[in-house]
PDB file of C-alpha atoms in Angstrom:
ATOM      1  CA  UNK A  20     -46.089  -8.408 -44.848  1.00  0.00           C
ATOM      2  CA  UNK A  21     -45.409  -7.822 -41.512  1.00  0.00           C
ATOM      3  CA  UNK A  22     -46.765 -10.277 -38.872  1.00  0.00           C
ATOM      4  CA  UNK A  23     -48.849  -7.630 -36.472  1.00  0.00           C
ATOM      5  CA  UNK A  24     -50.660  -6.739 -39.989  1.00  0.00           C
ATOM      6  CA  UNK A  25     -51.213 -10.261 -41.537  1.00  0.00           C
ATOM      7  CA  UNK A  26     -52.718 -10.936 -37.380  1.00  0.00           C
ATOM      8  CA  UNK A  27     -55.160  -7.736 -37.877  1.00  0.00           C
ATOM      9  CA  UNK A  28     -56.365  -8.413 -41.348  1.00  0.00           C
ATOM     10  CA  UNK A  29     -57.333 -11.701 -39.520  1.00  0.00           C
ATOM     11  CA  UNK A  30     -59.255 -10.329 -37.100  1.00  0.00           C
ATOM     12  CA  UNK A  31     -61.058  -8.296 -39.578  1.00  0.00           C
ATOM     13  CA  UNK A  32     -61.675 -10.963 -41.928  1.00  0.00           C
ATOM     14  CA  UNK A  33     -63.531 -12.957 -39.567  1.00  0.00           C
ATOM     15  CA  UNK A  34     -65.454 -10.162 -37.615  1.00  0.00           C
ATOM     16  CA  UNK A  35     -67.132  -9.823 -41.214  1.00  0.00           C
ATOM     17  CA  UNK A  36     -70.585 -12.029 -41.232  1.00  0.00           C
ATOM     18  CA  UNK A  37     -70.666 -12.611 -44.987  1.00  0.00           C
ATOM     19  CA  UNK A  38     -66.663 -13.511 -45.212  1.00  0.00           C
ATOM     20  CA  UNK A  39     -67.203 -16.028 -42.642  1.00  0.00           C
ATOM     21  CA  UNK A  40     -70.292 -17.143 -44.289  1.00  0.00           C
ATOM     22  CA  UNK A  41     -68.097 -17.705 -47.447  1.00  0.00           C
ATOM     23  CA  UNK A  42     -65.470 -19.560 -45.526  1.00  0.00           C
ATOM     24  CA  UNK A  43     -67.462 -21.540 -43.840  1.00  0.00           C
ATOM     25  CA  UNK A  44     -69.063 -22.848 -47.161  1.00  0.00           C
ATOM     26  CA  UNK A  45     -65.756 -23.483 -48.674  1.00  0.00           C
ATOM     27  CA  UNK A  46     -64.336 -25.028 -45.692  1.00  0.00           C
ATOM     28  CA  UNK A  47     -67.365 -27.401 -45.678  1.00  0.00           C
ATOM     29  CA  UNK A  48     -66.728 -28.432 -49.479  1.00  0.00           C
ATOM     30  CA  UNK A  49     -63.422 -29.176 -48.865  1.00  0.00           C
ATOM     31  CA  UNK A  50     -63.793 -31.085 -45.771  1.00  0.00           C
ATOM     32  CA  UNK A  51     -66.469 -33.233 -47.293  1.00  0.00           C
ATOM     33  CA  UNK A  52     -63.829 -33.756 -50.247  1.00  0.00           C
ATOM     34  CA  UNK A  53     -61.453 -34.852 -48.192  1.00  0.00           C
ATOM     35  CA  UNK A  54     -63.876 -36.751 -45.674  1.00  0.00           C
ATOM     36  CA  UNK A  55     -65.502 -38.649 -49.013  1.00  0.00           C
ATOM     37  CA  UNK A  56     -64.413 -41.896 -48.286  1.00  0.00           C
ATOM     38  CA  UNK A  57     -65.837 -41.401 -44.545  1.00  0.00           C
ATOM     39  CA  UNK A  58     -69.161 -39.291 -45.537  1.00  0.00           C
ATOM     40  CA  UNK A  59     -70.236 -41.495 -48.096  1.00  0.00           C
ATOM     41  CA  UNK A  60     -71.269 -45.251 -48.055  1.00  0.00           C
ATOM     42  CA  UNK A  61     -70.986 -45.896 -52.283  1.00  0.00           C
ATOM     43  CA  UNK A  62     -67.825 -46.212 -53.639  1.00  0.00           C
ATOM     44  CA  UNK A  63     -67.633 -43.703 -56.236  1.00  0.00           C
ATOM     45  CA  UNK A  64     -66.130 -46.090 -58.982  1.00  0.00           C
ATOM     46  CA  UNK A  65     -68.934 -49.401 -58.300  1.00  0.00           C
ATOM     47  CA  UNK A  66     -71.518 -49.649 -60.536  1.00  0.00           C
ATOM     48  CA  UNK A  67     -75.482 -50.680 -59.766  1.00  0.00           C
ATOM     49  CA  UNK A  68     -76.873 -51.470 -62.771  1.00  0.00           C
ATOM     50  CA  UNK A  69     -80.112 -52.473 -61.091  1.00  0.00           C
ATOM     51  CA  UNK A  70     -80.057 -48.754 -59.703  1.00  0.00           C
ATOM     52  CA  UNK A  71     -79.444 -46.866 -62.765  1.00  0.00           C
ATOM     53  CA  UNK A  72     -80.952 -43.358 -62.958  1.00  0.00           C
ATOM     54  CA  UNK A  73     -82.008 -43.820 -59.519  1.00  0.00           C
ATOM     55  CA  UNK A  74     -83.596 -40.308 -58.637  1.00  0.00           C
ATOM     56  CA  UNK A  75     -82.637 -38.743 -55.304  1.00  0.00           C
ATOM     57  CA  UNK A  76     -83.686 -40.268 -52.072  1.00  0.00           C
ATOM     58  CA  UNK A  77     -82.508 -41.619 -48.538  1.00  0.00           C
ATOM     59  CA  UNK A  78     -80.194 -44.244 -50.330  1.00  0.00           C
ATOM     60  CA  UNK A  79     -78.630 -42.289 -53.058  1.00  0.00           C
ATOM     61  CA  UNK A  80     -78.742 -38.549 -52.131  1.00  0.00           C
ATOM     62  CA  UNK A  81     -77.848 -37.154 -55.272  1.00  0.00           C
ATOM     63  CA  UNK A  82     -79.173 -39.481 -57.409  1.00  0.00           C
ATOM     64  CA  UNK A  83     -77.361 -42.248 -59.925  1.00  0.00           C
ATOM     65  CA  UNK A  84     -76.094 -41.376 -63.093  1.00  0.00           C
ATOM     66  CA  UNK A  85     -76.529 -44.257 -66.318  1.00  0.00           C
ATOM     67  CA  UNK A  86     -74.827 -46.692 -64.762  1.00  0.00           C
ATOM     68  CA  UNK A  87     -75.988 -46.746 -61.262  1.00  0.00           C
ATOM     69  CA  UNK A  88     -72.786 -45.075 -59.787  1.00  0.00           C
ATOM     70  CA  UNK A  89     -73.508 -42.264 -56.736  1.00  0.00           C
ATOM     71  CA  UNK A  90     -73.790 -38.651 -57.816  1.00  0.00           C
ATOM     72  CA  UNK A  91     -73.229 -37.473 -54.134  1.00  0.00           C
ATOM     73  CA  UNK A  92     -69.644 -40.261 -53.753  1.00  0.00           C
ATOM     74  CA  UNK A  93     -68.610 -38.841 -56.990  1.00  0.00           C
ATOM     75  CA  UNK A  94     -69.337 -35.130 -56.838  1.00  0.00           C
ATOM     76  CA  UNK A  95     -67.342 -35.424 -53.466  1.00  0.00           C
ATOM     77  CA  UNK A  96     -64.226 -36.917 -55.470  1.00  0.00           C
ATOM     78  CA  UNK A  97     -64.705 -34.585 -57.913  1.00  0.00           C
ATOM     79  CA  UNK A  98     -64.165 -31.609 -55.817  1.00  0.00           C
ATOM     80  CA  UNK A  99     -61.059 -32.918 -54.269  1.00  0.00           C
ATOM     81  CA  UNK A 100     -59.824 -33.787 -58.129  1.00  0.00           C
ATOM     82  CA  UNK A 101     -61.181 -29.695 -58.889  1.00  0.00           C
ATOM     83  CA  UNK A 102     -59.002 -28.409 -55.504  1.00  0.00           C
ATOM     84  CA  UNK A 103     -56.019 -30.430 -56.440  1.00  0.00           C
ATOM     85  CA  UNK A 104     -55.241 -28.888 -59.629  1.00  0.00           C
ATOM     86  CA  UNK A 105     -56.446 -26.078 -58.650  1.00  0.00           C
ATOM     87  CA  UNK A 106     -54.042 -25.210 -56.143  1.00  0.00           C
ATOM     88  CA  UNK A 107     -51.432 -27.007 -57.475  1.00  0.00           C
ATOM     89  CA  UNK A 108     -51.774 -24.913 -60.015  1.00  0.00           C
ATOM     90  CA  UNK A 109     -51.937 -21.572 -58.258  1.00  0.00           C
ATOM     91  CA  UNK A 110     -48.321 -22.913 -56.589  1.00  0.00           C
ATOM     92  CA  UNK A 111     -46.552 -23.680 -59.054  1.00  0.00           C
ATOM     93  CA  UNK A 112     -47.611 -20.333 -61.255  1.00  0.00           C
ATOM     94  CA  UNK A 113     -47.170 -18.032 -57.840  1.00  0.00           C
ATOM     95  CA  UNK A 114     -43.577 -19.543 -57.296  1.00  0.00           C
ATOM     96  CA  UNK A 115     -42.832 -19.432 -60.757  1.00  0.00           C
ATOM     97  CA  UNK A 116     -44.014 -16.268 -61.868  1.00  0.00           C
ATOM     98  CA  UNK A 117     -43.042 -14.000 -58.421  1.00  0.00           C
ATOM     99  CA  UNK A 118     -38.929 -15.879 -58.899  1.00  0.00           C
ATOM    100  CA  UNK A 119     -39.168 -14.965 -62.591  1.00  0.00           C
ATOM    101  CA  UNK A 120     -40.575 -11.377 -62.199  1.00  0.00           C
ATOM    102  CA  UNK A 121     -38.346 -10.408 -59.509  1.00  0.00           C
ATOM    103  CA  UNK A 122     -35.920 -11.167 -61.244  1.00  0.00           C
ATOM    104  CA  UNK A 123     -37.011  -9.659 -64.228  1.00  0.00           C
ATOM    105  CA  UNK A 124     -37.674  -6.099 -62.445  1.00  0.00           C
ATOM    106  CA  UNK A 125     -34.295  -6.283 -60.513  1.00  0.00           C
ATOM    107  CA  UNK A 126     -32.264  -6.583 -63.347  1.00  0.00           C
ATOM    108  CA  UNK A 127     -33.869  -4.741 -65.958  1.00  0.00           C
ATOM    109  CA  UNK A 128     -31.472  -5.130 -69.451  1.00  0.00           C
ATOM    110  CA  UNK A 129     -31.208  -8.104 -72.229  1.00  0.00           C
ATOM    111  CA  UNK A 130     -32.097 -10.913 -70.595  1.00  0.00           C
ATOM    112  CA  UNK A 131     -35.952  -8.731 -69.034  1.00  0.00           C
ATOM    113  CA  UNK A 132     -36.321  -7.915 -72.541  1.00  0.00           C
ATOM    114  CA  UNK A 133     -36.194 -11.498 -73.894  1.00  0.00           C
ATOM    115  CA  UNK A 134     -37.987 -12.516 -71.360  1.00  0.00           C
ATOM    116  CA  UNK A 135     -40.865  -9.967 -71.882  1.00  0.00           C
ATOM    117  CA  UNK A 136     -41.203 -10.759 -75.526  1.00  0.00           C
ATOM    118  CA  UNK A 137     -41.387 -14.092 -74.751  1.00  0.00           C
ATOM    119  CA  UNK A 138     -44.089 -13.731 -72.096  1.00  0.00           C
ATOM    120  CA  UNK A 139     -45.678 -11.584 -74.966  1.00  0.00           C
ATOM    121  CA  UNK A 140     -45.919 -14.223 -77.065  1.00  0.00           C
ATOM    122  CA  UNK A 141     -47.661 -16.416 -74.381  1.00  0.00           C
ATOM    123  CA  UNK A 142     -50.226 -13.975 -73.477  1.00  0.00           C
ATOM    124  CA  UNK A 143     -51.202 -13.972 -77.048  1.00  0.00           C
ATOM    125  CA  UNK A 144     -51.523 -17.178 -77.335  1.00  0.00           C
ATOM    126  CA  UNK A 145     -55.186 -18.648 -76.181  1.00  0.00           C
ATOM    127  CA  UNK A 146     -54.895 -19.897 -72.569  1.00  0.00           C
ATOM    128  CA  UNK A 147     -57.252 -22.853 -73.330  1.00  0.00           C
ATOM    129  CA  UNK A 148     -55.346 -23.968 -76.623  1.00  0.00           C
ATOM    130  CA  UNK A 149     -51.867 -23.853 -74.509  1.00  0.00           C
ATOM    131  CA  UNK A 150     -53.140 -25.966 -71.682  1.00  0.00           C
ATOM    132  CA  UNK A 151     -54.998 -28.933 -74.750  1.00  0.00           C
ATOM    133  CA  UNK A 152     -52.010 -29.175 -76.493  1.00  0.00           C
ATOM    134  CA  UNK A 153     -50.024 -29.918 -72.815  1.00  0.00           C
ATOM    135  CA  UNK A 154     -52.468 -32.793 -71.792  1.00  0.00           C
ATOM    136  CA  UNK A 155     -52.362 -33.895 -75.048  1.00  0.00           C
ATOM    137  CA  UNK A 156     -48.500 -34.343 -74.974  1.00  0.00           C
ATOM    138  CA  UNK A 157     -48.145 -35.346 -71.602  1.00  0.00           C
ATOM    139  CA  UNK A 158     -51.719 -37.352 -71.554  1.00  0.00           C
ATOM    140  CA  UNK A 159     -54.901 -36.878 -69.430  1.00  0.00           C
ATOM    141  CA  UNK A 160     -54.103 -36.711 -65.678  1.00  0.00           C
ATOM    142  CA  UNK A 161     -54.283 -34.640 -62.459  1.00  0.00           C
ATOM    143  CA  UNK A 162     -50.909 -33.739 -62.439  1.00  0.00           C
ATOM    144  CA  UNK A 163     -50.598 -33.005 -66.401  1.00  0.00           C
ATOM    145  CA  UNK A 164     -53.596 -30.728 -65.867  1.00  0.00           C
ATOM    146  CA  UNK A 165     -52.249 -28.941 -63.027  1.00  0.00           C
ATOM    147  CA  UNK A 166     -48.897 -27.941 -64.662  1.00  0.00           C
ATOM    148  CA  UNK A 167     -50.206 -27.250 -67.857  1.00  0.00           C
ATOM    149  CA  UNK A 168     -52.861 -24.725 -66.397  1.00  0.00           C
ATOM    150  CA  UNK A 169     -49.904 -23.700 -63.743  1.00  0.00           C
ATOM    151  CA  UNK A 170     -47.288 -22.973 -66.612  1.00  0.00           C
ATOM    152  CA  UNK A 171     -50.151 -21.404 -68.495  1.00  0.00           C
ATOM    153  CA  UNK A 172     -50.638 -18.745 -65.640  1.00  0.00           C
ATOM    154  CA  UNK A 173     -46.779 -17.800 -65.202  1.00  0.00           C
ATOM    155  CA  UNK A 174     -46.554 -15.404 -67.958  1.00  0.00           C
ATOM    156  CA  UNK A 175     -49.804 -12.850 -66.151  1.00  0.00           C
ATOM    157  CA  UNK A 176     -47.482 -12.977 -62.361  1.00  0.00           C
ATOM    158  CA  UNK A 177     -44.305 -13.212 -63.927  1.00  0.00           C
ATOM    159  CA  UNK A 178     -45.569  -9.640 -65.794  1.00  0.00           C
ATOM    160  CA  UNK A 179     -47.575  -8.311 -62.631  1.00  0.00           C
ATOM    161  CA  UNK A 180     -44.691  -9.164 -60.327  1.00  0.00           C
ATOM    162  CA  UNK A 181     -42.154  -7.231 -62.634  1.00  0.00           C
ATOM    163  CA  UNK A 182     -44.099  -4.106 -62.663  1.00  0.00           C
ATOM    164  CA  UNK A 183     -44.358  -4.192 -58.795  1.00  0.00           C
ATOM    165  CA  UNK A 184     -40.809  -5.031 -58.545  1.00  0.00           C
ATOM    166  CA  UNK A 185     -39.397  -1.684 -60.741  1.00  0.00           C
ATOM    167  CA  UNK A 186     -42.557   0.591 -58.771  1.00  0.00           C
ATOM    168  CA  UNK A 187     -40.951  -0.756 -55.518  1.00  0.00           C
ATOM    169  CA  UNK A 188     -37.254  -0.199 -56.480  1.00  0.00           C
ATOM    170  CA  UNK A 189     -38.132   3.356 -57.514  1.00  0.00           C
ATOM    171  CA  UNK A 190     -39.172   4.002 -53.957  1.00  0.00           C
ATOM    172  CA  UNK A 191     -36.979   6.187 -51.987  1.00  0.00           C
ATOM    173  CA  UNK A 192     -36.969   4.004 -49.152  1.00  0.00           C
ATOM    174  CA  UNK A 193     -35.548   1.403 -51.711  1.00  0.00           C
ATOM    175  CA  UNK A 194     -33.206   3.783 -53.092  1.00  0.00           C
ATOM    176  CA  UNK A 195     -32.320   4.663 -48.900  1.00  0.00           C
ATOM    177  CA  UNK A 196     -31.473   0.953 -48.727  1.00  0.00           C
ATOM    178  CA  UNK A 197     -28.841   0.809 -51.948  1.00  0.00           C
ATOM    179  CA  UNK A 198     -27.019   3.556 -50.988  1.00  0.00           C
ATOM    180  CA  UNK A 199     -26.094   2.210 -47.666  1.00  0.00           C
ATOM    181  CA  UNK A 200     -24.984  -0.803 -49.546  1.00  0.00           C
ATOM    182  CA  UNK A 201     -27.842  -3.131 -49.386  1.00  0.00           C
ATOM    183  CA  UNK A 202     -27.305  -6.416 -51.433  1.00  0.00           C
ATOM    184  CA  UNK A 203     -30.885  -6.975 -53.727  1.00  0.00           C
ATOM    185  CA  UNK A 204     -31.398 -10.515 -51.864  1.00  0.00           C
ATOM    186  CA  UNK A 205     -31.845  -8.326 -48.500  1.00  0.00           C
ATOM    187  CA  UNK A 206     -33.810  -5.389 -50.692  1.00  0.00           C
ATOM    188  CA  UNK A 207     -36.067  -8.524 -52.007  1.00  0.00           C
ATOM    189  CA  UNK A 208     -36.628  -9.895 -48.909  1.00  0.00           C
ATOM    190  CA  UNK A 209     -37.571  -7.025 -46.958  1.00  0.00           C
ATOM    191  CA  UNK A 210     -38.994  -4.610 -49.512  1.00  0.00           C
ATOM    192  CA  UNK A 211     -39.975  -6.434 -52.274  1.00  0.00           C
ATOM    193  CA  UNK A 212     -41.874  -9.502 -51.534  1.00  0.00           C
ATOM    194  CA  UNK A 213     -44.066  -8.208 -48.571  1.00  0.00           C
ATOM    195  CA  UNK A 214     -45.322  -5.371 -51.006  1.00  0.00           C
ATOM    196  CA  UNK A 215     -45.849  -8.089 -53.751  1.00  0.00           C
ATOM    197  CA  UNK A 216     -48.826  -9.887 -51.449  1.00  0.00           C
ATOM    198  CA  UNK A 217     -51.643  -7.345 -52.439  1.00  0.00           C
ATOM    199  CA  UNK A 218     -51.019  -7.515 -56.518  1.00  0.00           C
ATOM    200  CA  UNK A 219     -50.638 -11.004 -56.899  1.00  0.00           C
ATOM    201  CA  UNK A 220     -53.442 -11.907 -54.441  1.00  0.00           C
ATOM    202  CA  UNK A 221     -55.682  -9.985 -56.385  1.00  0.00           C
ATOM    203  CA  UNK A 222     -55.110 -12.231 -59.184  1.00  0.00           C
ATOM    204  CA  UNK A 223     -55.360 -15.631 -57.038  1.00  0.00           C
ATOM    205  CA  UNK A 224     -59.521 -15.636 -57.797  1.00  0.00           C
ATOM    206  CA  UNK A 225     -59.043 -15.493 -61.538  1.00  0.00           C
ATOM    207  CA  UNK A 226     -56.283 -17.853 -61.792  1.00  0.00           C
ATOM    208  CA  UNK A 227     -57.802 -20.360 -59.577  1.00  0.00           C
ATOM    209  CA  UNK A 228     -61.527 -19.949 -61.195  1.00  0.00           C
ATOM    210  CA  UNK A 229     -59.518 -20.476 -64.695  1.00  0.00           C
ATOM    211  CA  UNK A 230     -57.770 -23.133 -63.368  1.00  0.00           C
ATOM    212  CA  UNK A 231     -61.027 -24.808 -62.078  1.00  0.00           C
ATOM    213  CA  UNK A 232     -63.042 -24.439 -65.304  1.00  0.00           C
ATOM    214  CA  UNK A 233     -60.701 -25.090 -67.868  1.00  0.00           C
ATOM    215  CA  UNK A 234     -60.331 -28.445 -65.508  1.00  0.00           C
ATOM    216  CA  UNK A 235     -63.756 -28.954 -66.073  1.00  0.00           C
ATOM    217  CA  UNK A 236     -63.974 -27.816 -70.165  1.00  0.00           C
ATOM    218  CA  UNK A 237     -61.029 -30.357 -71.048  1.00  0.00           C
ATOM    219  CA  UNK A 238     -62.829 -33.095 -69.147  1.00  0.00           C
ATOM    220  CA  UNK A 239     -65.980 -31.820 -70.388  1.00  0.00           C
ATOM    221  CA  UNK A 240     -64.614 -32.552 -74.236  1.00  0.00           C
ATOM    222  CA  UNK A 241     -63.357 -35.665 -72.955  1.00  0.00           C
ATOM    223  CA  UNK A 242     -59.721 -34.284 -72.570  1.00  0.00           C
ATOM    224  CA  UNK A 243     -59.375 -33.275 -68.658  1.00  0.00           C
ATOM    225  CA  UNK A 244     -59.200 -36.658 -66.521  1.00  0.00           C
ATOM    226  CA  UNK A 245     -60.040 -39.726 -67.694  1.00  0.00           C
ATOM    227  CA  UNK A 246     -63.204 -41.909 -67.047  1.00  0.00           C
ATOM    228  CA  UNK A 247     -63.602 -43.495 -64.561  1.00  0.00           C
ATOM    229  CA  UNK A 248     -61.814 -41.291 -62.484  1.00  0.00           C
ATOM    230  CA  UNK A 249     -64.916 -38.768 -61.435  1.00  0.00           C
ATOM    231  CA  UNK A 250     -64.388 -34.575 -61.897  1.00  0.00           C
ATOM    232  CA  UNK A 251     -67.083 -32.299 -61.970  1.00  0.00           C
ATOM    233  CA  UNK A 252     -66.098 -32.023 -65.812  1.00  0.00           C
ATOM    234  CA  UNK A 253     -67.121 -35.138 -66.953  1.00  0.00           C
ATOM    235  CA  UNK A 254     -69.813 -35.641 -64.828  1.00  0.00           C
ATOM    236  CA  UNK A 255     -71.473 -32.631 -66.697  1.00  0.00           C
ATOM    237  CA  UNK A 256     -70.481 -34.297 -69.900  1.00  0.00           C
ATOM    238  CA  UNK A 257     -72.123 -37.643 -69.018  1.00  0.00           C
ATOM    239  CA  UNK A 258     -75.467 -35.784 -67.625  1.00  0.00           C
ATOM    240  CA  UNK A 259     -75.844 -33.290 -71.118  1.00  0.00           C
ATOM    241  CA  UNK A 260     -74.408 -35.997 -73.482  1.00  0.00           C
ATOM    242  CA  UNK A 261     -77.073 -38.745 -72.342  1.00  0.00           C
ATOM    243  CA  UNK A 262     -79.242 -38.047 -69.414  1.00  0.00           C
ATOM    244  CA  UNK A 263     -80.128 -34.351 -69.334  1.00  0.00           C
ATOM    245  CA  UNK A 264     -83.725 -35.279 -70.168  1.00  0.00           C
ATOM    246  CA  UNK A 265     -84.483 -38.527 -67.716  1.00  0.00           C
ATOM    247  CA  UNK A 266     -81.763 -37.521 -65.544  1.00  0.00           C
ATOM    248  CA  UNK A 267     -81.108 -33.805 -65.201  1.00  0.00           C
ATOM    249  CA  UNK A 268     -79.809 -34.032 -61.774  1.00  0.00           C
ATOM    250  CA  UNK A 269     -76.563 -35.949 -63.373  1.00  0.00           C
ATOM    251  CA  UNK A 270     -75.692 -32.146 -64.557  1.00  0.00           C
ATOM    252  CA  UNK A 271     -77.403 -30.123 -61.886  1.00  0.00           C
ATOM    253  CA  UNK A 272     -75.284 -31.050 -58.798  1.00  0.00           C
ATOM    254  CA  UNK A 273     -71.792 -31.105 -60.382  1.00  0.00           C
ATOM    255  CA  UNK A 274     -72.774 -28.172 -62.169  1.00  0.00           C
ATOM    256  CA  UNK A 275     -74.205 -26.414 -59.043  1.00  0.00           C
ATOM    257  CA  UNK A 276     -71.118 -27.233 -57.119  1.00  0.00           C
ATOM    258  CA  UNK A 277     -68.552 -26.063 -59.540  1.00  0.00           C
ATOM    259  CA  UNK A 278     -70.246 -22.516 -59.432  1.00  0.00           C
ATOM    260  CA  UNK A 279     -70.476 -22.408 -55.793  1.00  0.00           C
ATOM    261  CA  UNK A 280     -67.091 -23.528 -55.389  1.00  0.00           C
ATOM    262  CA  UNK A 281     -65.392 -20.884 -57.969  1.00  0.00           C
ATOM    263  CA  UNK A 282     -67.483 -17.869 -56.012  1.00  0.00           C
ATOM    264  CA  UNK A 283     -66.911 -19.021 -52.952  1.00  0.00           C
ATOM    265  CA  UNK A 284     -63.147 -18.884 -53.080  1.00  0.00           C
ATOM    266  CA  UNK A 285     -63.154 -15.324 -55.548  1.00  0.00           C
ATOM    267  CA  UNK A 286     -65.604 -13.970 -53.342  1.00  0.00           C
ATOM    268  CA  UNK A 287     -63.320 -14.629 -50.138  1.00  0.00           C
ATOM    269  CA  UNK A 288     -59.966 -13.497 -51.618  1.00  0.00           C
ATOM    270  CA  UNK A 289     -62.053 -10.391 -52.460  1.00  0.00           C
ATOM    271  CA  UNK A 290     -62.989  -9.568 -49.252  1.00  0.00           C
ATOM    272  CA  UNK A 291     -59.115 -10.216 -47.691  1.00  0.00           C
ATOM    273  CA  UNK A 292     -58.170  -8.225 -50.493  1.00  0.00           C
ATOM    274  CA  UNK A 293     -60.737  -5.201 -49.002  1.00  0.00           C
ATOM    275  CA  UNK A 294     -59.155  -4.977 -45.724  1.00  0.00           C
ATOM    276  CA  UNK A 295     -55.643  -5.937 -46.570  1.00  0.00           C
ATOM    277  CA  UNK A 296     -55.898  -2.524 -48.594  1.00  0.00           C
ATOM    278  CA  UNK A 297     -57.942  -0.734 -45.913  1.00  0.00           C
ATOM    279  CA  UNK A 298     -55.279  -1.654 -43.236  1.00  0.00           C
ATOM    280  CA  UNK A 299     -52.400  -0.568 -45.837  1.00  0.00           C
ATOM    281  CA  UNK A 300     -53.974   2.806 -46.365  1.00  0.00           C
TER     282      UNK A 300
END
């Protein structure tokens, strides 16, 4: 995408009250996520037996959960744990699946039709079940979770990317190009992967909300990140499992958070998607 455009979508963007609304929320979580350490006086992992359950108030903000740990220290952690995999994941499946469906679309014989029925295969196969029996191979950790729910995504950009690539290389512009004897790394370059921006970030929000929440189900089920370590996941575990009664607000602010931070970012990418197609048109 040309500079001049990506510089007036920009402008756009932020002259919109309700986008900047939305960025400014999800700027603020993941400042505070990275700030935790700073922000917050309780170490996330020390316990306070004496302080167990604590409700709310001017010393614990959020509350304790059962064994006197701070919901506010740990919710903080747990969005930075919920950011890392999630973008991790969104890299390594964006890389991944644009090299693989370029590829695909620009050289469209055996090796794109194995490589279809293979992807086939994949999107059969449930997205949740892929990424359990990953962390169960690998074992429970950030990085585990974040390429199992990356690899998981490759197949839907590696397909999306494909379909771009052939509409693109059907263009007459495209077909200008080749006849003048333009090699496909210079056609890719200039033709291909600035009109790829628009499909595939349409399908950032769902990938990253997937990627987020199935984060949270496997540590929900006790198979995400392992305890101590704090993620919204398991927090919500602990709080329904044991506390939901005494201690609701063990659930209610990692719970709370993980929604706001899933709609903030589709909600965002949504409106950039608006005027990147307005200015386009």
């Amino acid at each position: 995408m040309p500079e001049n455009t990506l510089r007036q979508i920009l402008r756009l963007t932020l002259r919109d009250y309700a986008i900047f609304l939305l960025i400014s929320a999800f700027l603020i979580l993941c400042i505070l996520s990275i700030l935790a350490e700073v922000i917050s006086s309780h170490d996330p992992l020390s316990q306070h037996l004496e302080d167990r359950l604590s409700k709310p108030d001017s010393t614990y903000y959020l509350g304790t959960d059962g064994l006197g740990r701070d919901i506010f220290s740990r919710v903080l952690h747990g969005i930075r744990t919920s950011l890392v995999i999630g973008f991790t994941s969104l890299a390594i499946s964006s890389v991944l699946g644009v090299t693989i469906g370029i590829y695909c679309g620009m050289n469209e014989g055996r090796i794109d039709l194995t490589v279809q029925r293979i992807i086939d295969v994949l999107l059969a196969f449930p997205f949740f079940l892929f990424a359990l029996i990953f962390v169960v191979a690998l074992g429970p950790s950030i990085i585990s979770l974040a390429i199992a729910i990356g690899l998981g995504h490759i197949p839907i950009i590696a397909r999306l990317s494909r379909a771009n690539t052939i509409l693109i290389k059907q263009s007459l512009y495209v077909e200008a190009a080749q006849m003048i004897g333009a090699e496909d790394i210079h056609i890719v370059r200039v033709h291909i992967l600035p009109n790829s921006f628009i499909p595939i970030l349409a399908q950032l929000p769902s990938n990253f909300a997937n990627a987020i929440g199935t984060e949270a189900a496997l540590s929900f089920f006790g198979l995400g990140i392992a305890k101590p370590i704090p993620s919204l996941g398991n927090m919500m575990s602990d709080g329904i499992t044991n506390f939901i009664e005494v201690a609701p607000w063990i659930t209610f602010f990692p719970a709370i958070t993980l929604i706001v931070l899933i709609l903030t970012f589709s909600a965002i990418i949504d409106k950039f998607q608006q005027h990147t197609t307005h200015l386009r048109r």
